[in-house]
């Protein structure tokens, strides 16, 4: 549970256009883990009672609906995590938090003072929206994209502007269109590679936005899937002192979705503003198994490449199969997901695949005939292709 808002935090909120009615909404958002899940992906439907959702939690299903990794953490990370289980009676048995920060600093070549650890990346995303947006300064995102920022804006009554992705720039986030859509926004959210399209926004585009955005605003760059793409990171802009916050999670490439661990990279003053509402609650007491496994995962350069190559092979095989069936996908994915256009309501195809014991992902309102499909193992994707053939027979 979060601590009551300090007077400084209340004054900050009021000065930025929030009302006192927002205080309770903010403390609910930041103080309750159960509340945070409603702002994140429907992947968290597993917290429901058995039987509430027919597409989640069935052990005999091929699960390619939630962008989870198809296998567990790297073996070395498993060993490191298991070694901490006997010390689970201690909050911090062996400087694990500082080891994670030191390792991330070394791997990303950025000072530790620019890094904060989190139980996943949903919390820093939600609080970034609250911190830098307001009823007077809105949020701008692509459409479609990861919805947690949208739900936060709706919850806090923040103006939301969504800029459609289009083929003219390869379905990358159009930063110039974002700035034009709201020249006075408080935050511009870019997920790259984007969820659900898997498309990458060029780093030079993000740098352009950082140089041309309105004063006092920030760019939130969500790099949950960057290890699958190998694209250059916006952390370089953080090192240049730009108004940029980069979010990372260990849920995807590092296969730690259930362990809950993430990092944010930003100037210390931006981090300080993000933390003024509840102090160090969310960044201090972290799961020691996750801390140990996460630190080791970051150093596994060869294993990361091998896992990326395995994903690309399974994705390429699937794309070839879809092409043979004359089924269109949104091109350009560089991540472990893609969008398939069924030319019919996506909900119908989700149900049809579930009947074949294959769980595929959801659709977005802007493209109601498209389903997101996560890339699993080669065996998973072969099962997807076989189920598709049966559905189309």
Coordinates of C-alpha atoms in Angstrom, one line a residue, residues 3-266:
X3 CA 2.0 6.1 1.7
X4 CA -0.3 9.2 1.8
X5 CA 0.6 11.9 -0.7
X6 CA 3.0 14.5 0.7
X7 CA 2.2 18.1 0.6
X8 CA 4.8 18.6 -2.0
X9 CA 3.2 16.0 -4.2
X10 CA -0.3 17.5 -3.7
X11 CA 1.0 21.0 -4.6
X12 CA 2.7 19.6 -7.7
X13 CA -0.5 17.9 -8.9
X14 CA -2.6 21.0 -8.3
X15 CA -0.1 23.2 -10.1
X16 CA -0.2 21.0 -13.2
X17 CA -4.0 21.1 -13.4
X18 CA -5.1 18.0 -11.5
X19 CA -7.8 18.5 -8.9
X20 CA -8.1 17.1 -5.4
X21 CA -10.4 14.5 -6.8
X22 CA -7.4 13.0 -8.7
X23 CA -5.5 12.3 -5.4
X24 CA -7.4 9.1 -4.6
X25 CA -7.2 7.9 -8.2
X26 CA -3.4 8.4 -8.1
X27 CA -2.9 6.6 -4.9
X28 CA -5.0 3.7 -6.1
X29 CA -3.0 3.6 -9.4
X30 CA 0.4 3.6 -7.7
X31 CA -0.3 1.9 -4.4
X32 CA -2.2 -1.3 -5.3
X33 CA -0.6 -4.0 -7.5
X34 CA -4.1 -5.3 -8.3
X35 CA -5.0 -1.9 -9.6
X36 CA -1.9 -1.7 -11.8
X37 CA -2.9 -4.9 -13.6
X38 CA -6.0 -3.3 -15.0
X39 CA -3.7 -0.8 -16.8
X40 CA -1.5 -3.4 -18.3
X41 CA -2.1 -6.1 -20.9
X42 CA -4.8 -8.6 -20.8
X43 CA -2.0 -11.1 -20.4
X44 CA -2.7 -10.7 -16.7
X45 CA -6.1 -12.4 -17.1
X46 CA -4.4 -15.3 -15.3
X47 CA -5.2 -13.7 -12.0
X48 CA -8.9 -14.4 -12.6
X49 CA -10.6 -17.5 -11.2
X50 CA -10.2 -20.7 -13.2
X51 CA -12.7 -20.8 -16.0
X52 CA -13.2 -17.0 -16.2
X53 CA -11.2 -16.8 -19.4
X54 CA -11.3 -19.8 -21.8
X55 CA -8.1 -18.7 -23.6
X56 CA -5.7 -18.5 -20.6
X57 CA -4.3 -21.0 -18.2
X58 CA -5.0 -24.3 -20.0
X59 CA -1.9 -26.5 -19.7
X60 CA -2.7 -28.3 -22.9
X61 CA -3.0 -25.1 -25.0
X62 CA -0.3 -23.9 -27.3
X63 CA 0.1 -20.5 -25.7
X64 CA 1.1 -17.9 -28.3
X65 CA -1.2 -15.1 -27.2
X66 CA 0.6 -13.0 -24.6
X67 CA 4.1 -12.4 -26.1
X68 CA 5.6 -14.6 -23.4
X69 CA 8.9 -16.3 -24.2
X70 CA 8.4 -19.9 -25.3
X71 CA 11.0 -21.2 -22.8
X72 CA 12.2 -20.4 -19.3
X73 CA 15.0 -18.1 -18.2
X74 CA 18.5 -18.8 -19.4
X75 CA 20.0 -21.8 -17.5
X76 CA 22.6 -19.6 -15.8
X77 CA 19.9 -17.2 -14.7
X78 CA 17.9 -20.2 -13.3
X79 CA 20.9 -21.3 -11.3
X80 CA 21.5 -17.8 -9.9
X81 CA 17.8 -17.4 -9.0
X82 CA 17.6 -20.9 -7.3
X83 CA 20.6 -20.1 -5.3
X84 CA 18.7 -17.3 -3.6
X85 CA 15.6 -19.3 -2.6
X86 CA 17.1 -20.6 0.7
X87 CA 17.7 -16.9 1.6
X88 CA 14.1 -15.9 1.0
X89 CA 13.8 -15.0 4.6
X90 CA 16.0 -12.0 4.0
X91 CA 14.9 -8.8 2.2
X92 CA 18.4 -8.3 0.8
X93 CA 20.8 -11.2 1.5
X94 CA 23.7 -10.2 -0.7
X95 CA 23.6 -6.8 -2.3
X96 CA 21.5 -8.2 -5.2
X97 CA 19.9 -4.9 -6.1
X98 CA 23.2 -3.1 -6.4
X99 CA 24.6 -5.9 -8.4
X100 CA 21.8 -5.6 -10.9
X101 CA 22.3 -1.9 -11.2
X102 CA 26.1 -2.3 -11.6
X103 CA 25.6 -5.0 -14.3
X104 CA 23.0 -2.9 -16.2
X105 CA 25.3 0.1 -16.0
X106 CA 28.2 -1.9 -17.5
X107 CA 26.1 -3.6 -20.2
X108 CA 24.4 -0.4 -21.3
X109 CA 27.4 1.9 -20.7
X110 CA 25.5 4.4 -18.6
X111 CA 26.0 5.5 -15.0
X112 CA 24.0 3.8 -12.2
X113 CA 22.5 7.1 -11.2
X114 CA 20.4 6.9 -14.4
X115 CA 18.9 3.5 -13.6
X116 CA 16.1 2.4 -11.4
X117 CA 14.8 -1.2 -10.9
X118 CA 11.1 -2.1 -10.8
X119 CA 8.8 -5.1 -10.4
X120 CA 8.2 -5.1 -14.2
X121 CA 7.7 -2.1 -16.4
X122 CA 4.0 -1.4 -16.0
X123 CA 4.5 0.8 -12.9
X124 CA 7.1 3.2 -14.3
X125 CA 5.0 3.5 -17.5
X126 CA 1.9 4.4 -15.6
X127 CA 3.6 6.8 -13.3
X128 CA 5.5 8.5 -16.2
X129 CA 2.1 9.3 -17.7
X130 CA 0.8 10.7 -14.4
X131 CA 4.1 12.6 -13.7
X132 CA 4.5 14.4 -17.0
X133 CA 0.9 14.6 -18.3
X134 CA -2.0 16.3 -16.7
X135 CA -5.5 17.5 -17.6
X136 CA -3.8 20.4 -19.3
X137 CA -1.0 18.5 -21.1
X138 CA -2.0 15.3 -22.8
X139 CA -0.5 12.0 -23.9
X140 CA 0.2 11.1 -27.5
X141 CA 0.8 7.5 -28.7
X142 CA 0.6 5.5 -31.8
X143 CA -2.5 3.4 -32.6
X144 CA -2.4 0.5 -32.2
X145 CA 0.2 0.1 -29.4
X146 CA 0.5 -1.2 -25.9
X147 CA -2.6 0.0 -24.1
X148 CA -1.4 0.5 -20.5
X149 CA -0.7 4.2 -21.1
X150 CA -4.1 4.7 -22.7
X151 CA -5.8 3.2 -19.6
X152 CA -3.8 5.4 -17.3
X153 CA -4.8 8.5 -19.2
X154 CA -8.4 7.5 -19.1
X155 CA -8.2 6.8 -15.3
X156 CA -6.6 10.1 -14.6
X157 CA -8.8 12.1 -17.1
X158 CA -5.8 13.1 -19.2
X159 CA -6.3 14.0 -22.9
X160 CA -5.3 11.1 -25.1
X161 CA -4.3 11.5 -28.8
X162 CA -3.7 8.3 -30.8
X163 CA -2.0 8.6 -34.2
X164 CA -2.8 5.7 -36.5
X165 CA 0.1 3.6 -37.9
X166 CA 0.2 3.4 -41.7
X167 CA 2.0 1.8 -44.6
X168 CA 3.6 5.1 -45.7
X169 CA 6.5 4.7 -43.3
X170 CA 6.4 0.9 -42.8
X171 CA 4.0 1.0 -39.9
X172 CA 6.6 2.7 -37.6
X173 CA 5.5 5.3 -35.1
X174 CA 5.2 8.6 -37.0
X175 CA 6.8 11.1 -34.6
X176 CA 6.1 14.1 -36.8
X177 CA 2.4 13.3 -36.9
X178 CA 2.5 12.8 -33.1
X179 CA 3.9 16.3 -32.6
X180 CA 1.5 17.8 -35.0
X181 CA -1.4 16.0 -33.4
X182 CA -0.7 17.7 -30.0
X183 CA 2.1 20.3 -30.0
X184 CA 1.7 20.8 -26.2
X185 CA 1.5 17.3 -24.9
X186 CA 3.2 16.3 -21.7
X187 CA 4.4 12.9 -22.9
X188 CA 4.9 11.1 -26.2
X189 CA 4.9 7.3 -25.8
X190 CA 6.8 5.2 -28.3
X191 CA 6.9 1.4 -28.1
X192 CA 9.7 0.2 -30.3
X193 CA 9.5 -2.5 -31.4
X194 CA 5.9 -1.7 -31.2
X195 CA 3.3 -4.0 -29.6
X196 CA 1.4 -5.4 -31.5
X197 CA 3.0 -4.8 -34.9
X198 CA 6.6 -5.5 -34.0
X199 CA 7.8 -2.6 -36.1
X200 CA 10.8 -0.5 -35.1
X201 CA 10.8 3.3 -34.9
X202 CA 14.2 4.5 -36.2
X203 CA 16.3 6.0 -33.4
X204 CA 16.9 9.1 -35.5
X205 CA 13.1 9.7 -35.5
X206 CA 13.0 9.5 -31.7
X207 CA 16.0 11.9 -31.6
X208 CA 14.2 14.3 -33.8
X209 CA 11.2 14.3 -31.5
X210 CA 13.5 14.8 -28.5
X211 CA 14.9 17.9 -30.2
X212 CA 11.6 19.3 -31.4
X213 CA 9.0 18.5 -28.7
X214 CA 7.5 21.2 -26.4
X215 CA 9.5 22.3 -23.4
X216 CA 8.7 20.4 -20.2
X217 CA 7.5 17.2 -22.0
X218 CA 9.1 13.8 -22.1
X219 CA 9.4 11.0 -24.5
X220 CA 8.7 7.6 -23.0
X221 CA 10.4 4.8 -25.1
X222 CA 9.2 1.3 -24.3
X223 CA 11.9 -1.1 -25.3
X224 CA 10.3 -4.3 -24.0
X225 CA 11.1 -6.2 -27.2
X226 CA 14.4 -4.6 -28.2
X227 CA 16.5 -7.7 -27.6
X228 CA 14.5 -9.5 -30.3
X229 CA 15.3 -6.8 -32.9
X230 CA 18.9 -5.8 -32.2
X231 CA 17.9 -2.2 -33.0
X232 CA 19.9 0.6 -31.4
X233 CA 18.6 1.8 -28.1
X234 CA 17.2 5.2 -27.1
X235 CA 19.4 4.9 -24.0
X236 CA 21.9 6.8 -26.1
X237 CA 19.6 9.8 -25.9
X238 CA 19.4 9.4 -22.1
X239 CA 23.2 9.6 -22.0
X240 CA 23.0 12.8 -24.0
X241 CA 20.8 14.4 -21.3
X242 CA 17.6 14.4 -23.4
X243 CA 14.1 14.4 -21.9
X244 CA 13.8 10.7 -22.6
X245 CA 12.7 7.8 -20.3
X246 CA 13.6 4.3 -21.5
X247 CA 11.7 1.3 -20.1
X248 CA 12.9 -2.3 -20.2
X249 CA 11.4 -5.5 -18.9
X250 CA 12.8 -8.9 -18.3
X251 CA 9.5 -10.5 -19.3
X252 CA 10.2 -11.1 -22.9
X253 CA 13.7 -12.1 -24.2
X254 CA 14.8 -13.0 -20.7
X255 CA 11.6 -15.1 -20.1
X256 CA 10.9 -13.7 -16.6
X257 CA 7.3 -12.6 -17.0
X258 CA 6.2 -14.3 -13.8
X259 CA 9.2 -13.1 -11.8
X260 CA 8.4 -9.4 -12.4
X261 CA 11.5 -7.3 -13.0
X262 CA 12.1 -4.2 -15.1
X263 CA 14.4 -1.2 -15.4
X264 CA 14.0 2.4 -16.3
X265 CA 16.8 4.7 -17.7
X266 CA 16.4 8.5 -17.3

